[in-house]
Coordinates of C-alpha atoms in Angstrom, one line a residue:
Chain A
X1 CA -5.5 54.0 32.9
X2 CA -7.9 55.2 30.3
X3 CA -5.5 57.6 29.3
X4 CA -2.7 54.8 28.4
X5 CA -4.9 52.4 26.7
X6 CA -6.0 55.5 24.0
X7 CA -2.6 56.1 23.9
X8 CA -1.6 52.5 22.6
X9 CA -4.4 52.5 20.3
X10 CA -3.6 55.5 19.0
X11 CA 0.3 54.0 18.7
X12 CA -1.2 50.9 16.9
X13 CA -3.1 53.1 14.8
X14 CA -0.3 55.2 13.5
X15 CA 1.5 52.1 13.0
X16 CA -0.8 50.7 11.1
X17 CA -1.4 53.3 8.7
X18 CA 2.3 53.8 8.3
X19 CA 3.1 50.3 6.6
X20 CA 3.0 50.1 3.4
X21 CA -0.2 46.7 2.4
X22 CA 2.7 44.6 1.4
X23 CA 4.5 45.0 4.4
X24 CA 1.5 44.3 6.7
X25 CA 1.1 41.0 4.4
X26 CA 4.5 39.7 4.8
X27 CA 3.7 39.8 8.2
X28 CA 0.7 37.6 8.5
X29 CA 3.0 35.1 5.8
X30 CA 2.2 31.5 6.9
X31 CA 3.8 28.0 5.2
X32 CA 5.4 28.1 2.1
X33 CA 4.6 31.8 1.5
X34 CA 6.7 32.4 4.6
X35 CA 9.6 30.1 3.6
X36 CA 9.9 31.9 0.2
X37 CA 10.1 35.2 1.5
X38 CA 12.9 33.9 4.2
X39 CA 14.9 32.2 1.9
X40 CA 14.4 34.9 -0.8
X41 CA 13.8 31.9 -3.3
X42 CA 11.6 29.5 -4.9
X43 CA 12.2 26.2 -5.4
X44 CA 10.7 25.4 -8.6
X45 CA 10.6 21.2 -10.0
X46 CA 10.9 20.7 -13.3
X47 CA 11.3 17.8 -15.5
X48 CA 13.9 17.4 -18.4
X49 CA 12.4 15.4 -21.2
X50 CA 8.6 16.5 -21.2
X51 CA 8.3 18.3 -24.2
X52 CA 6.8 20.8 -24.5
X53 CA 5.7 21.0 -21.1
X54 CA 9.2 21.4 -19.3
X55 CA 12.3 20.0 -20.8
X56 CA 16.0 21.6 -20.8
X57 CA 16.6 23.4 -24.1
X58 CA 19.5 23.4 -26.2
X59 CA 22.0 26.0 -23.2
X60 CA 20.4 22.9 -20.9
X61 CA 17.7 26.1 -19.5
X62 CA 14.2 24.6 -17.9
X63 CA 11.7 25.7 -20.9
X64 CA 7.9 24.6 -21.6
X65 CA 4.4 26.2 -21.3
X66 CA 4.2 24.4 -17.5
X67 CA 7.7 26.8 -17.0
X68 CA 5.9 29.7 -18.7
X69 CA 2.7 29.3 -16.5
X70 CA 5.2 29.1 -13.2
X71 CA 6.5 32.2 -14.3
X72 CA 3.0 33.6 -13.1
X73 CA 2.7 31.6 -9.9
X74 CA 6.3 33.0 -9.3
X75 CA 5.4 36.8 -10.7
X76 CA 2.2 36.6 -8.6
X77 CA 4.3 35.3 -5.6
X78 CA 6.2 38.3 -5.9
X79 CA 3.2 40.6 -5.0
X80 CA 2.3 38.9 -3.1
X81 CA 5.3 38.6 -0.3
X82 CA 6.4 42.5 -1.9
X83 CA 9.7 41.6 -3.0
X84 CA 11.7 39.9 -5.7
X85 CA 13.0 36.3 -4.9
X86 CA 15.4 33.7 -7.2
X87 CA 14.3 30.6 -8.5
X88 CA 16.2 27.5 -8.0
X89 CA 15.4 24.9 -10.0
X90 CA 15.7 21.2 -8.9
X91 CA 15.1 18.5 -11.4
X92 CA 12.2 15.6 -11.1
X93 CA 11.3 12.7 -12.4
X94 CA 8.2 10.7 -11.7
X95 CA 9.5 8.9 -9.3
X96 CA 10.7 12.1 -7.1
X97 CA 8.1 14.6 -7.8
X98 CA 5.7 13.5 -5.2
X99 CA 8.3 12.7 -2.1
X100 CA 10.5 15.7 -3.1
X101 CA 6.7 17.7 -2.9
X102 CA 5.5 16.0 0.7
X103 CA 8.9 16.6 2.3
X104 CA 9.0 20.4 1.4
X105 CA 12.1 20.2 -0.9
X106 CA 10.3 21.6 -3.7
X107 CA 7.8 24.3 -3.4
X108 CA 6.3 24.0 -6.7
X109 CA 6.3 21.5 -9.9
X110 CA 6.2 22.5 -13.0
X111 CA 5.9 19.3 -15.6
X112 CA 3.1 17.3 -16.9
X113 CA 1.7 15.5 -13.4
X114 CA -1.8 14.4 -13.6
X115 CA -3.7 15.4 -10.9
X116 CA -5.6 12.1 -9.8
X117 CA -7.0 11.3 -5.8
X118 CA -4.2 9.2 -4.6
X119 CA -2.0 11.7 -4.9
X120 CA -4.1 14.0 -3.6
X121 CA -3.4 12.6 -0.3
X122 CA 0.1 14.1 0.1
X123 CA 0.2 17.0 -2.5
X124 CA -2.5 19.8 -3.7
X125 CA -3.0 20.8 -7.4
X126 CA -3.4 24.0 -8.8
X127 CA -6.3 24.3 -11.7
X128 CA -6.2 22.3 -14.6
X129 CA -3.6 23.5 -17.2
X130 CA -3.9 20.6 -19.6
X131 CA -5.9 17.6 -20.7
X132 CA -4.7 14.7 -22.0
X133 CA -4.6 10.4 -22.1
X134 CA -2.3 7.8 -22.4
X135 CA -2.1 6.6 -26.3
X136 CA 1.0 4.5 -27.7
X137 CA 4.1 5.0 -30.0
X138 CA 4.9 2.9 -32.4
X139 CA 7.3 2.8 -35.7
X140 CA 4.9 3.4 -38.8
X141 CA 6.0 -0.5 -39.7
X142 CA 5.5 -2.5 -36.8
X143 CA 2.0 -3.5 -37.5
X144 CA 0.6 -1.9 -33.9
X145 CA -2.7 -0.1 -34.1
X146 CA -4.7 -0.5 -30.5
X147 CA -3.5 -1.9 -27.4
X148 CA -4.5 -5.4 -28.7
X149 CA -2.0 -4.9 -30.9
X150 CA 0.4 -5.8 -28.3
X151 CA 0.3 -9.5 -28.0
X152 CA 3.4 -10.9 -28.2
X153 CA 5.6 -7.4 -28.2
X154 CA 7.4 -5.6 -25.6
X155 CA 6.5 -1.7 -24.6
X156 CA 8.8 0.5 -22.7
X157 CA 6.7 2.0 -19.5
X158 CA 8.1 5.3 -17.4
X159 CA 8.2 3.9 -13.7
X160 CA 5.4 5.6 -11.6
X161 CA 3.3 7.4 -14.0
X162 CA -0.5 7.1 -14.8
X163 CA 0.0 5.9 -17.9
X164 CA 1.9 2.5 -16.8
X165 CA -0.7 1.7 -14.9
X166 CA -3.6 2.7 -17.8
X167 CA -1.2 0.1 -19.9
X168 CA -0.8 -2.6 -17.0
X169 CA -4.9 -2.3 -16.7
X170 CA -5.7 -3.0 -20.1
X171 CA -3.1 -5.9 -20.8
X172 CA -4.6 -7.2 -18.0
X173 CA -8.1 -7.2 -18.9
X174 CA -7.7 -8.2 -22.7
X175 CA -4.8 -10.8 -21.4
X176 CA -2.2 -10.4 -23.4
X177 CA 1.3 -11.6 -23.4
X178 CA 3.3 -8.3 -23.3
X179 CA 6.8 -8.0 -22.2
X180 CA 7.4 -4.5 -20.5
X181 CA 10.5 -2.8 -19.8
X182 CA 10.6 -0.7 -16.7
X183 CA 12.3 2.7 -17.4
X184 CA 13.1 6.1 -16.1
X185 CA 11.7 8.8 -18.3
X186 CA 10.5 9.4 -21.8
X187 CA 14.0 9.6 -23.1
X188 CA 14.9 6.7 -22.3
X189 CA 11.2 4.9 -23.4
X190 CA 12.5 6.9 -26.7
X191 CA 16.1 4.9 -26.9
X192 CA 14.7 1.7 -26.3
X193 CA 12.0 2.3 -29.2
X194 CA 14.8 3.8 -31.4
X195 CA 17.3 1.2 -30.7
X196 CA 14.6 -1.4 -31.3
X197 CA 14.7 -3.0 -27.6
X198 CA 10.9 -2.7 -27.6
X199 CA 8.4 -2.1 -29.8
X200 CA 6.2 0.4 -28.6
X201 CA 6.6 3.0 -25.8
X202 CA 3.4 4.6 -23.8
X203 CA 2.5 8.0 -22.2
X204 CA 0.0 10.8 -22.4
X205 CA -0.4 11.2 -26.4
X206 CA 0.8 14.9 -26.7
X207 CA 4.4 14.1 -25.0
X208 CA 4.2 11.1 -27.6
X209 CA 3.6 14.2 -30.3
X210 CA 6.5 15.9 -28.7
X211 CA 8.7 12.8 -28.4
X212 CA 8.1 12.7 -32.2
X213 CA 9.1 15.9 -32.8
X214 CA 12.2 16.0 -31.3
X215 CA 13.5 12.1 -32.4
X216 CA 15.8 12.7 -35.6
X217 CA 13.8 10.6 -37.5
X218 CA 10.0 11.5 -37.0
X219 CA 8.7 10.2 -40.1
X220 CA 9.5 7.0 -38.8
X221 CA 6.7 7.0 -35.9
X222 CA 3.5 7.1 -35.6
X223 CA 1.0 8.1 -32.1
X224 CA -1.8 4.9 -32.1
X225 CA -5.1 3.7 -30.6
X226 CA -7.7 4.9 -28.2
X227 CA -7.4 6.9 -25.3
X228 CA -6.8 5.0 -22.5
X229 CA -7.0 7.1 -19.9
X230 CA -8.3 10.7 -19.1
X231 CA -4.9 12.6 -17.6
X232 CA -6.3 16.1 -16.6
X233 CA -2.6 18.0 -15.8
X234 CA -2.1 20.4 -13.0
X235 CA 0.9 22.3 -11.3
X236 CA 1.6 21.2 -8.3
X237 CA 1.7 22.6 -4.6
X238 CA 2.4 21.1 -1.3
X239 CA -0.9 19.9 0.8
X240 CA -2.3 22.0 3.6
X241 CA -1.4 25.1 2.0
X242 CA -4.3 27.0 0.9
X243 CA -2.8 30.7 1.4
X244 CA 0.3 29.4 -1.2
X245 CA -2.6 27.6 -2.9
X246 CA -4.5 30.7 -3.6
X247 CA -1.9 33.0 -5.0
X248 CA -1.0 29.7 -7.4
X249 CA -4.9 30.1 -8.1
X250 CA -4.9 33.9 -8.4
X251 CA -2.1 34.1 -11.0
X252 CA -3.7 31.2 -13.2
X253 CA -7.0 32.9 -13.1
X254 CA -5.4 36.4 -14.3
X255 CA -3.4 34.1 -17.0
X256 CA -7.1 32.6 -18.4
X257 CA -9.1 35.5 -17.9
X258 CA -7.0 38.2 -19.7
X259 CA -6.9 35.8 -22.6
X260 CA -2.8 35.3 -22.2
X261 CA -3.4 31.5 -21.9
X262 CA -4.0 31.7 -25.9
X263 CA -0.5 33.0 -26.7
X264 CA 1.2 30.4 -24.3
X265 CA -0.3 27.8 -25.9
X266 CA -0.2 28.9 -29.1
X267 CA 3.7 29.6 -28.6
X268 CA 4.3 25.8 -27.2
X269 CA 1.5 24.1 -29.1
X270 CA 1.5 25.1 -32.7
X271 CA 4.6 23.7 -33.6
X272 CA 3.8 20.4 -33.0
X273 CA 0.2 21.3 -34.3
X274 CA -1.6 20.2 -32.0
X275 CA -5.0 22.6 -31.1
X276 CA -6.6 23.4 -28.0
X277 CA -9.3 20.6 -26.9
X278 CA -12.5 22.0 -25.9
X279 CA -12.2 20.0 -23.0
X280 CA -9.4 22.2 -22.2
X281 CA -10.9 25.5 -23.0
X282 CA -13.7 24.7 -21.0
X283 CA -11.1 23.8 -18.3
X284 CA -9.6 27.5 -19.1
X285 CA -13.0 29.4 -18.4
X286 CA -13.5 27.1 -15.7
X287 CA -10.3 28.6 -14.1
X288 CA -11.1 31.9 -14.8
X289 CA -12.3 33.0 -11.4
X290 CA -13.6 36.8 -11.2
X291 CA -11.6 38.6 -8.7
Chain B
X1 CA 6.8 18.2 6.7
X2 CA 2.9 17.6 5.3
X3 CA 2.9 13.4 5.2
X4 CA 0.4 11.0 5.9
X5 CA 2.5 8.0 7.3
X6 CA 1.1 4.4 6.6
X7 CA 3.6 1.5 7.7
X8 CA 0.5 -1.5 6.4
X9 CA 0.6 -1.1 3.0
X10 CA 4.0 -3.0 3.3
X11 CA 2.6 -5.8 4.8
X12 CA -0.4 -5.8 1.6
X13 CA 0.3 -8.9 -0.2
X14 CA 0.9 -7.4 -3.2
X15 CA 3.6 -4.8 -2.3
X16 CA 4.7 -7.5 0.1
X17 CA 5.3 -9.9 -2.8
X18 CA 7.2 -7.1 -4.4
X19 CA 9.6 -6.4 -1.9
X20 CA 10.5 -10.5 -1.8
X21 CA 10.5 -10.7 -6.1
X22 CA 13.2 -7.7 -5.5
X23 CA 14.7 -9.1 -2.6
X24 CA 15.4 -12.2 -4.7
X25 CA 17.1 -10.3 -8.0
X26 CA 19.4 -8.4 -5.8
X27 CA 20.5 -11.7 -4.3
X28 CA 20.6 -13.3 -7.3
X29 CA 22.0 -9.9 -9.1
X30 CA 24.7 -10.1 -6.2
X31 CA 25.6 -13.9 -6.3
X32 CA 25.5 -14.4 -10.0
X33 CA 28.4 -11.8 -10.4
X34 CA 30.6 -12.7 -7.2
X35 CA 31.4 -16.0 -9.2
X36 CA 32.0 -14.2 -12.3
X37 CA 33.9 -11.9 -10.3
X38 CA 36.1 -14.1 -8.4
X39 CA 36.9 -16.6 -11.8
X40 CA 37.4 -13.4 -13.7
X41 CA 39.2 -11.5 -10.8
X42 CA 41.6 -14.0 -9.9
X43 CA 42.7 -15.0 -13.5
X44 CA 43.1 -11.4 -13.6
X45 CA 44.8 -11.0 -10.3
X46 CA 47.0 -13.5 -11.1
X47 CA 48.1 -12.5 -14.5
X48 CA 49.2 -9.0 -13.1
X49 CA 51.9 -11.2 -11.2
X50 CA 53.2 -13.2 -13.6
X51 CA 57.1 -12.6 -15.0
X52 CA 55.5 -12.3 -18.8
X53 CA 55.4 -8.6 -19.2
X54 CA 52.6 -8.9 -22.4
X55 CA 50.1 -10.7 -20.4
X56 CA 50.6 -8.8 -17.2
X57 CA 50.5 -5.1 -19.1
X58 CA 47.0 -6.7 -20.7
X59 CA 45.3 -7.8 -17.3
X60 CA 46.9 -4.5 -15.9
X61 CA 44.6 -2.4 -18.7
X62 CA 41.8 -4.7 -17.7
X63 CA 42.4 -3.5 -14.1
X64 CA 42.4 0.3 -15.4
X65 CA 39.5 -0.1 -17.7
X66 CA 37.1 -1.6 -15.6
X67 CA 38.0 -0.1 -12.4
X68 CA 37.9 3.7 -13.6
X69 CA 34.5 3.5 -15.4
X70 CA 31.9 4.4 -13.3
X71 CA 29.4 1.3 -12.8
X72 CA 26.2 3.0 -14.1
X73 CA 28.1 3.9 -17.7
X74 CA 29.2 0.4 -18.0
X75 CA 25.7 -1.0 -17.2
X76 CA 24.4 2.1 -19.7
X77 CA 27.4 0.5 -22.5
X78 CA 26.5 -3.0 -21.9
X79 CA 22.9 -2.4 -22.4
X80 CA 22.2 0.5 -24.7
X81 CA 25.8 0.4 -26.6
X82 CA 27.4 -2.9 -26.9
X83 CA 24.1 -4.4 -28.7
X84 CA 24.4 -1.7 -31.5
X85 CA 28.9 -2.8 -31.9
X86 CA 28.2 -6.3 -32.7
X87 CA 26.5 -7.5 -35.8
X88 CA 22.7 -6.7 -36.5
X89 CA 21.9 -9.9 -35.6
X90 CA 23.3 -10.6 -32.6
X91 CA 22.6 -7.6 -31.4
X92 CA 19.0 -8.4 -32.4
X93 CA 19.6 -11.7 -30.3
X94 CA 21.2 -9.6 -27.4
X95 CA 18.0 -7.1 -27.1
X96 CA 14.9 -9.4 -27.8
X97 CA 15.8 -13.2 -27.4
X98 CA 18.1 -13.3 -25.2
X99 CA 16.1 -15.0 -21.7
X100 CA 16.0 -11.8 -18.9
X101 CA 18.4 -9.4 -20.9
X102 CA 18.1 -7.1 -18.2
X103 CA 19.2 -9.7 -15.8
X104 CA 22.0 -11.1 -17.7
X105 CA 23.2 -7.4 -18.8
X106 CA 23.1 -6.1 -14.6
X107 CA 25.4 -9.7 -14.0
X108 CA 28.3 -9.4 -17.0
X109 CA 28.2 -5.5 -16.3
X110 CA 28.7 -5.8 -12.6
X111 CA 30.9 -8.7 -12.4
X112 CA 33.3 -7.8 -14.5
X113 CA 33.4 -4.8 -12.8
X114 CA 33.7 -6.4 -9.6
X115 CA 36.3 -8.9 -11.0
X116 CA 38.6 -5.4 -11.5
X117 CA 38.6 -4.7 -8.0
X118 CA 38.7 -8.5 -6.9
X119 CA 41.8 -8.8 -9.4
X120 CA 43.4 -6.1 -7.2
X121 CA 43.1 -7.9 -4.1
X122 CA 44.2 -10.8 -5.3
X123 CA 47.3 -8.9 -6.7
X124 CA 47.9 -7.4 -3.2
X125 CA 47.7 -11.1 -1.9
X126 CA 50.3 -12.3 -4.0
X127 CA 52.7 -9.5 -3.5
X128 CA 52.3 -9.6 0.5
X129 CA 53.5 -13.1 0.0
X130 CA 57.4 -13.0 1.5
X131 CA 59.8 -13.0 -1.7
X132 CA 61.6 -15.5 0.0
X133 CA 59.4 -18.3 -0.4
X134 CA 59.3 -17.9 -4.1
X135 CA 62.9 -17.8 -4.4
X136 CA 63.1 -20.8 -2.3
X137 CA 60.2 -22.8 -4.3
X138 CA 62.1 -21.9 -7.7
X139 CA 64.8 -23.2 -6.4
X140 CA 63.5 -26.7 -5.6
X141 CA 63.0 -26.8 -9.1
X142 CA 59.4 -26.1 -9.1
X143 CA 57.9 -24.6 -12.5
X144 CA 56.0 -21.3 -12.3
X145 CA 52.6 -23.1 -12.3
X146 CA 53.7 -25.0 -9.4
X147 CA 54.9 -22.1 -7.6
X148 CA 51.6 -20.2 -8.0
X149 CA 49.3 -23.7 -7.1
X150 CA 51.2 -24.8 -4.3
X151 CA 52.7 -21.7 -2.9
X152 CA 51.7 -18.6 -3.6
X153 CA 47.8 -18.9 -4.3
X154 CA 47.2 -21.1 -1.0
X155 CA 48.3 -18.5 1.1
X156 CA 47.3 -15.6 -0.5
X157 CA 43.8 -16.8 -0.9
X158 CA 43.5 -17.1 3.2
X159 CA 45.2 -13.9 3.1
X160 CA 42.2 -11.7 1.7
X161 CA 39.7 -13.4 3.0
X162 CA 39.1 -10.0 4.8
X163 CA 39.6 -7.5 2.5
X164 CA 37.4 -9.6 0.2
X165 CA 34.8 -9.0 2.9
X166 CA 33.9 -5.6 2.3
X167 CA 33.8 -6.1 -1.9
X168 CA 31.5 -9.0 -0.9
X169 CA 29.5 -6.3 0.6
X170 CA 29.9 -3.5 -1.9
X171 CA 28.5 -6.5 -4.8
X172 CA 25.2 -6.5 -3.2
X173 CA 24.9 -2.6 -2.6
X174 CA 26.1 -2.3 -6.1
X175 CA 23.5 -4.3 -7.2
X176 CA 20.8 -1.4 -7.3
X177 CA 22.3 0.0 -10.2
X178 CA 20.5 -2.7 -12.4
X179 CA 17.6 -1.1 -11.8
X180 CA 18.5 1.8 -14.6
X181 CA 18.2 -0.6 -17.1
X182 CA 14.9 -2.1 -15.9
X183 CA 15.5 -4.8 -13.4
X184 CA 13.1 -4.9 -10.6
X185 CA 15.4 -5.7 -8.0
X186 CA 14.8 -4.6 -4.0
X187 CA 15.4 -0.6 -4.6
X188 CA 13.2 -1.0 -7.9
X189 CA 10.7 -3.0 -6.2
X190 CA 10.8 0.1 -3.4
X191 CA 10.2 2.9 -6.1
X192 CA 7.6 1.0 -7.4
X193 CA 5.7 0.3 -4.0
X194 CA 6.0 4.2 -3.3
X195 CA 4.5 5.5 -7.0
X196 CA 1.4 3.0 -6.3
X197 CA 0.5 4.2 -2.9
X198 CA 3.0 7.1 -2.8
X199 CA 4.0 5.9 0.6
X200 CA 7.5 6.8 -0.5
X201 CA 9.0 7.1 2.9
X202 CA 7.7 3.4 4.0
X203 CA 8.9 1.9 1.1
X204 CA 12.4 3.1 0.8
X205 CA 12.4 2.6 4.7
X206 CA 11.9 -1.4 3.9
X207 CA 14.6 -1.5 1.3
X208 CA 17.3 0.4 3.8
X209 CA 16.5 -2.4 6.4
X210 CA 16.5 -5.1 4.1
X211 CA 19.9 -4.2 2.7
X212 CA 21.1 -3.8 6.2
X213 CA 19.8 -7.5 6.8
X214 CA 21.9 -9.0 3.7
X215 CA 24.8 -7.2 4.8
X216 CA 24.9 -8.4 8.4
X217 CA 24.2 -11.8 6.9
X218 CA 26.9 -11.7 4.7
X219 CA 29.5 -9.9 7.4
X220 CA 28.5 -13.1 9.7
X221 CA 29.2 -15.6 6.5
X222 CA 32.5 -14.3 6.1
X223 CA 33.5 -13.9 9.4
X224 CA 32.9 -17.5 9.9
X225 CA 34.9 -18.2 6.5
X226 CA 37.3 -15.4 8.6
X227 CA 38.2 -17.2 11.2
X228 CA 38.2 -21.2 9.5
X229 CA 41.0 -19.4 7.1
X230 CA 42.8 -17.6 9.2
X231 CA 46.8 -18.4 9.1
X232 CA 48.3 -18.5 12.2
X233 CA 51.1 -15.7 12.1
X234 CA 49.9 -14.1 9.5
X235 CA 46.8 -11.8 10.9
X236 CA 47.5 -9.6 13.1
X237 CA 44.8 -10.7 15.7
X238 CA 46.5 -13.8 17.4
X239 CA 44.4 -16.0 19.7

């Protein structure tokens, strides 16, 4: 009896010390981590017309610094469940990002999602990459400096973002007679400003730059007003997840301690000159976890 | 799945007011372009049939055009294209003064696209017709007018009372596409209700049981229309 039970110790010892740390990881794999290393992908959501957060480049590709930062979560992934996976990439908009995120379709989203509470109660965020508010676009000639501005005009508003709601709030509270047009994404706010349908368009001011940047006329626009709202943005994870939560944690921590965040934002940001807020280099060090 | 279910916030006034305000553009969406889709569709229909081979070659590329276009371009040409084609002006008019452009835009785009496929039933109508009775008709001395007014459209009209049925149907379901170019009908109204209290499932849930409502509203309409119309001899199903 005594004799057996050393014996399977012994076993379990050999065992143990045989597998490699990876391997004895990949077994204790729970949730997402576990689905990943089954399916030998990732399912990455990305959106299309967030420059220069994520946004298909000119071959149609998924680029941006939220793409860029994935590329850690998925690199840290990697070590995590010891071997290589693919990525798949689905496409989001605001209006699918948080369904396609609760019902497991997506395993990670890389865009420009503001982390707020209500959404917190069906999907997790990973540390703030990004700080922004909503501010408004206008042509240089249309006479609009501040929300007040507004009376009497119509704004284009992307369907389910914070920023319609910032918009909704104010117009309500100064009470003003604004028409507003309900669309999809930014580039289609962008064709009802350039086709003159509406005469202002709203979201978080440094899509606005990038929105600019990319019209073929950017002289003709201009970003205006006050912030009117705080938008901290954060990738996002599925709830209830904390093991996938903390390698998403791990890799953004490596990415602000070693200093790399500087060159991916420098690579994204400086072309539409735009520098780093202190908010969000305080949100950086804040990230920066020690090991 | 990780999802907190909430089935109340449907019945919040608020979001509960939403779903009716949608409710009510997809019916009006839906009813406002039936009736340009019937007029439209049957002048259409109609022309296909007639012996002048110029006007039925033009309401035959009506036909083609309309019905080969997927619905969401058209509603994208009539709403982002067409204003910039006509003249500055009144494609000023068309994109800030016009009352509910949106509205008006998701009820010319999707009846005349309806009318294509309307146009085709009423085609079929005509043609199942026996050949006989216009031969006969003619030869009473009847002109072509009076043919088609006292022959021909009477019973092909009770003819496609069924087949008209199911594009009856298809008018409604169709009508969620105005919501790409900003209407807040009943599938709008849903998206919206799920991005405030991202309640998605709930919300979409309502609109798939309110569309099944409408649809076995209007199946019970027409059956009723069905069976008044009905020419004995003609439908298969004899009582």
């Amino acid at each position: 009896m005594l004799l057996k039970s050393t014996k399977r110790i012994l076993a379990s010892a050999v065992l143990a010390i045989g597998l490699s740390p990876a391997a004895l990881h990949a077994q204790e794999l729970t949730g997402t981590l576990a689905k990943i290393s089954e399916a030998g992908e990732i399912v990455i959501g990305h959106r299309e017309s967030s420059v220069p957060f994520a946004y298909l480049n000119d071959n149609q590709e998924p680029v941006g610094y939220s793409i860029d930062l994935c590329m850690k979560v998925v690199e840290e992934v990697e070590k995590t469940i010891g071997k290589e996976i693919d990525i798949r990439y689905v496409p989001v908009n605001p209006k699918t990002r948080i369904a396609l995120m609760a019902n497991g379709t997506i395993d990670l989203e890389c865009g420009s999602t503001t982390n707020n509470l209500t959404r917190q109660q069906q999907v997790e965020y990973l540390p703030t990459t990004f700080v922004t508010g909503t501010k408004i676009l206008t042509r240089k000639d249309s006479g609009i400096s501040s929300v007040s501005d507004l009376d009497g005009k119509a704004i284009a508003l992307a369907q389910g973002t914070t920023n319609e709601r910032a918009i909704k709030a104010a117009v309500e509270d100064l009470d003003l007679d604004v028409k507003i047009l309900p669309v999809r994404d930014h580039a289609e706010g962008m064709l009802s400003l350039e086709t003159d349908r509406v005469d202002a368009y709203s979201t978080d001011h440094i899509l606005l730059h990038g929105l600019i940047a990319k019209s073929k006329t950017p002289e003709d626009f201009a970003v205006v007003g006050e912030f009117l709202s705080f938008d901290p943005y954060a990738l996002m994870v599925p709830r209830n997840d904390s093991a996938f939560e903390l390698v998403g944690k791990t890799a953004l921590a490596n990415v602000f301690r070693s200093g790399e965040i500087d060159e991916i934002y420098a690579k994204w940001f400086d072309p539409l000159g735009v520098p780093a807020d202190p908010l969000l280099k305080a949100a950086f060090q804040l990230g920066a976890l020690p090991e | 799945m990780n999802y907190n279910w909430n089935w109340s916030v449907l019945f919040e006034p608020e979001y509960f007011g939403w779903l009716i305000s949608g409710l009510g553009w997809t019916i009006s969406v839906a009813l406002c372009a039936w009736v340009i889709a019937l007029v439209v569709g049957s002048l259409i229909g109609v022309g296909r049939t007639l012996p002048n081979k110029f006007l039925s070659k033009i309401c035959t590329a009506y036909v083609e055009l309309f019905r080969n276009i997927p619905l969401l371009v058209q509603m994208f040409i009539w709403y982002f294209a067409v204003p910039e084609m006509v003249p500055e002006d009144a494609g000023r008019w068309m994109k800030r003064e016009m009352p509910q452009p949106e509205f008006v835009t998701a009820v010319v785009a999707l009846g005349l696209y309806t009318a294509s496929r309307v146009a085709e039933q009423v085609r079929a109508g005509i043609e199942t017709v026996p050949q006989g009775l216009r031969s006969a008709a003619i030869s009473q001395g009847m002109s072509i007018a009076q043919v088609y007014r006292y022959i021909l459209l009477p019973i092909s009209f009770r003819l496609i009372v069924p087949p008209m049925t199911s594009e009856f149907l298809t008018v409604f379901k169709n009508s969620s596409l105005a919501l790409t170019i900003g209407l807040l009908e009943l599938t709008a109204q849903s998206q919206q209700i799920a991005e405030y209290t991202f309640q998605s499932f709930e919300a979409y849930t309502a609109a798939t049981v309110i569309y099944v409502l409408i649809a076995l509203c209007a199946t019970v309409i027409m059956s009723l229309l069905e069976r008044q119309t009905r020419i004995p001899g003609y439908s298969g199903k004899e009582s």
